[in-house]
């Protein structure tokens, strides 16, 4: 009996190779996906930073009102 991977049709092998290429940071598609992930993370960090800044302003305003 052959192994399951040898019994797969060529299309399955192509799909496997495509998936491997997608996950590889060395392929152009893989590099694009890595860049997109980094951009999303950077955007999220910026958003969180802005939220943090707004929260700090809000807290400062509350503290100022409490001391008046």
PDB file of C-alpha atoms in Angstrom:
ATOM      1  CA  UNK A   1       0.000   0.000   0.000  1.00  0.00           C
ATOM      2  CA  UNK A   2       1.228   3.478  -0.835  1.00  0.00           C
ATOM      3  CA  UNK A   3       1.154   6.358   1.543  1.00  0.00           C
ATOM      4  CA  UNK A   4      -1.744   8.777   1.327  1.00  0.00           C
ATOM      5  CA  UNK A   5       0.413  11.626   0.022  1.00  0.00           C
ATOM      6  CA  UNK A   6       1.489   9.548  -2.996  1.00  0.00           C
ATOM      7  CA  UNK A   7      -2.138   8.743  -3.799  1.00  0.00           C
ATOM      8  CA  UNK A   8      -3.125  12.390  -4.025  1.00  0.00           C
ATOM      9  CA  UNK A   9      -3.696  13.772  -7.506  1.00  0.00           C
ATOM     10  CA  UNK A  10      -1.427  16.421  -9.000  1.00  0.00           C
ATOM     11  CA  UNK A  11      -3.966  19.119  -8.163  1.00  0.00           C
ATOM     12  CA  UNK A  12      -3.662  18.215  -4.485  1.00  0.00           C
ATOM     13  CA  UNK A  13       0.100  18.473  -4.742  1.00  0.00           C
ATOM     14  CA  UNK A  14      -0.200  21.880  -6.378  1.00  0.00           C
ATOM     15  CA  UNK A  15      -2.522  22.998  -3.606  1.00  0.00           C
ATOM     16  CA  UNK A  16      -0.042  21.764  -1.003  1.00  0.00           C
ATOM     17  CA  UNK A  17       2.780  23.658  -2.708  1.00  0.00           C
ATOM     18  CA  UNK A  18       0.632  26.791  -2.898  1.00  0.00           C
ATOM     19  CA  UNK A  19      -0.097  26.557   0.822  1.00  0.00           C
ATOM     20  CA  UNK A  20       3.582  26.051   1.586  1.00  0.00           C
ATOM     21  CA  UNK A  21       4.450  29.060  -0.558  1.00  0.00           C
ATOM     22  CA  UNK A  22       1.816  31.192   1.188  1.00  0.00           C
ATOM     23  CA  UNK A  23       3.394  30.402   4.523  1.00  0.00           C
ATOM     24  CA  UNK A  24       6.940  31.000   3.332  1.00  0.00           C
ATOM     25  CA  UNK A  25       8.331  34.473   4.041  1.00  0.00           C
ATOM     26  CA  UNK A  26      10.684  33.964   1.077  1.00  0.00           C
ATOM     27  CA  UNK A  27       7.961  33.791  -1.589  1.00  0.00           C
ATOM     28  CA  UNK A  28       6.493  37.006  -2.973  1.00  0.00           C
ATOM     29  CA  UNK A  29       3.028  36.055  -1.734  1.00  0.00           C
ATOM     30  CA  UNK A  30       4.433  35.090   1.649  1.00  0.00           C
ATOM     31  CA  UNK A  31       6.310  38.389   1.903  1.00  0.00           C
ATOM     32  CA  UNK A  32       3.116  40.273   1.066  1.00  0.00           C
ATOM     33  CA  UNK A  33       1.208  38.402   3.774  1.00  0.00           C
ATOM     34  CA  UNK A  34       3.961  39.109   6.297  1.00  0.00           C
ATOM     35  CA  UNK A  35       3.862  42.809   5.368  1.00  0.00           C
ATOM     36  CA  UNK A  36       0.080  42.872   5.724  1.00  0.00           C
ATOM     37  CA  UNK A  37       0.291  41.227   9.155  1.00  0.00           C
ATOM     38  CA  UNK A  38       2.924  43.738  10.274  1.00  0.00           C
ATOM     39  CA  UNK A  39       0.847  46.635   8.941  1.00  0.00           C
ATOM     40  CA  UNK A  40      -2.207  45.349  10.820  1.00  0.00           C
ATOM     41  CA  UNK A  41      -0.187  45.029  14.014  1.00  0.00           C
ATOM     42  CA  UNK A  42       1.275  48.508  13.539  1.00  0.00           C
ATOM     43  CA  UNK A  43      -2.178  49.949  12.896  1.00  0.00           C
ATOM     44  CA  UNK A  44      -3.517  48.209  15.977  1.00  0.00           C
ATOM     45  CA  UNK A  45      -0.654  49.584  18.058  1.00  0.00           C
ATOM     46  CA  UNK A  46      -1.350  53.083  16.736  1.00  0.00           C
ATOM     47  CA  UNK A  47      -5.046  52.695  17.529  1.00  0.00           C
ATOM     48  CA  UNK A  48      -4.299  51.443  21.024  1.00  0.00           C
ATOM     49  CA  UNK A  49      -1.840  54.287  21.508  1.00  0.00           C
ATOM     50  CA  UNK A  50      -4.468  56.836  20.496  1.00  0.00           C
ATOM     51  CA  UNK A  51      -7.011  55.219  22.795  1.00  0.00           C
ATOM     52  CA  UNK A  52      -4.492  55.296  25.625  1.00  0.00           C
ATOM     53  CA  UNK A  53      -3.804  58.972  24.948  1.00  0.00           C
ATOM     54  CA  UNK A  54      -7.536  59.765  24.973  1.00  0.00           C
ATOM     55  CA  UNK A  55      -7.990  57.820  28.215  1.00  0.00           C
ATOM     56  CA  UNK A  56      -5.144  59.736  29.840  1.00  0.00           C
ATOM     57  CA  UNK A  57      -6.696  63.070  28.768  1.00  0.00           C
ATOM     58  CA  UNK A  58     -10.047  61.936  30.158  1.00  0.00           C
ATOM     59  CA  UNK A  59      -8.475  60.899  33.479  1.00  0.00           C
ATOM     60  CA  UNK A  60      -6.548  64.182  33.670  1.00  0.00           C
ATOM     61  CA  UNK A  61      -9.757  66.165  33.058  1.00  0.00           C
ATOM     62  CA  UNK A  62     -11.574  64.234  35.792  1.00  0.00           C
ATOM     63  CA  UNK A  63      -8.713  64.831  38.216  1.00  0.00           C
ATOM     64  CA  UNK A  64      -8.677  68.554  37.393  1.00  0.00           C
ATOM     65  CA  UNK A  65     -12.441  68.797  37.915  1.00  0.00           C
ATOM     66  CA  UNK A  66     -12.135  66.983  41.243  1.00  0.00           C
ATOM     67  CA  UNK A  67      -9.509  69.426  42.523  1.00  0.00           C
ATOM     68  CA  UNK A  68     -11.528  72.545  41.573  1.00  0.00           C
TER      69      UNK A  68
END
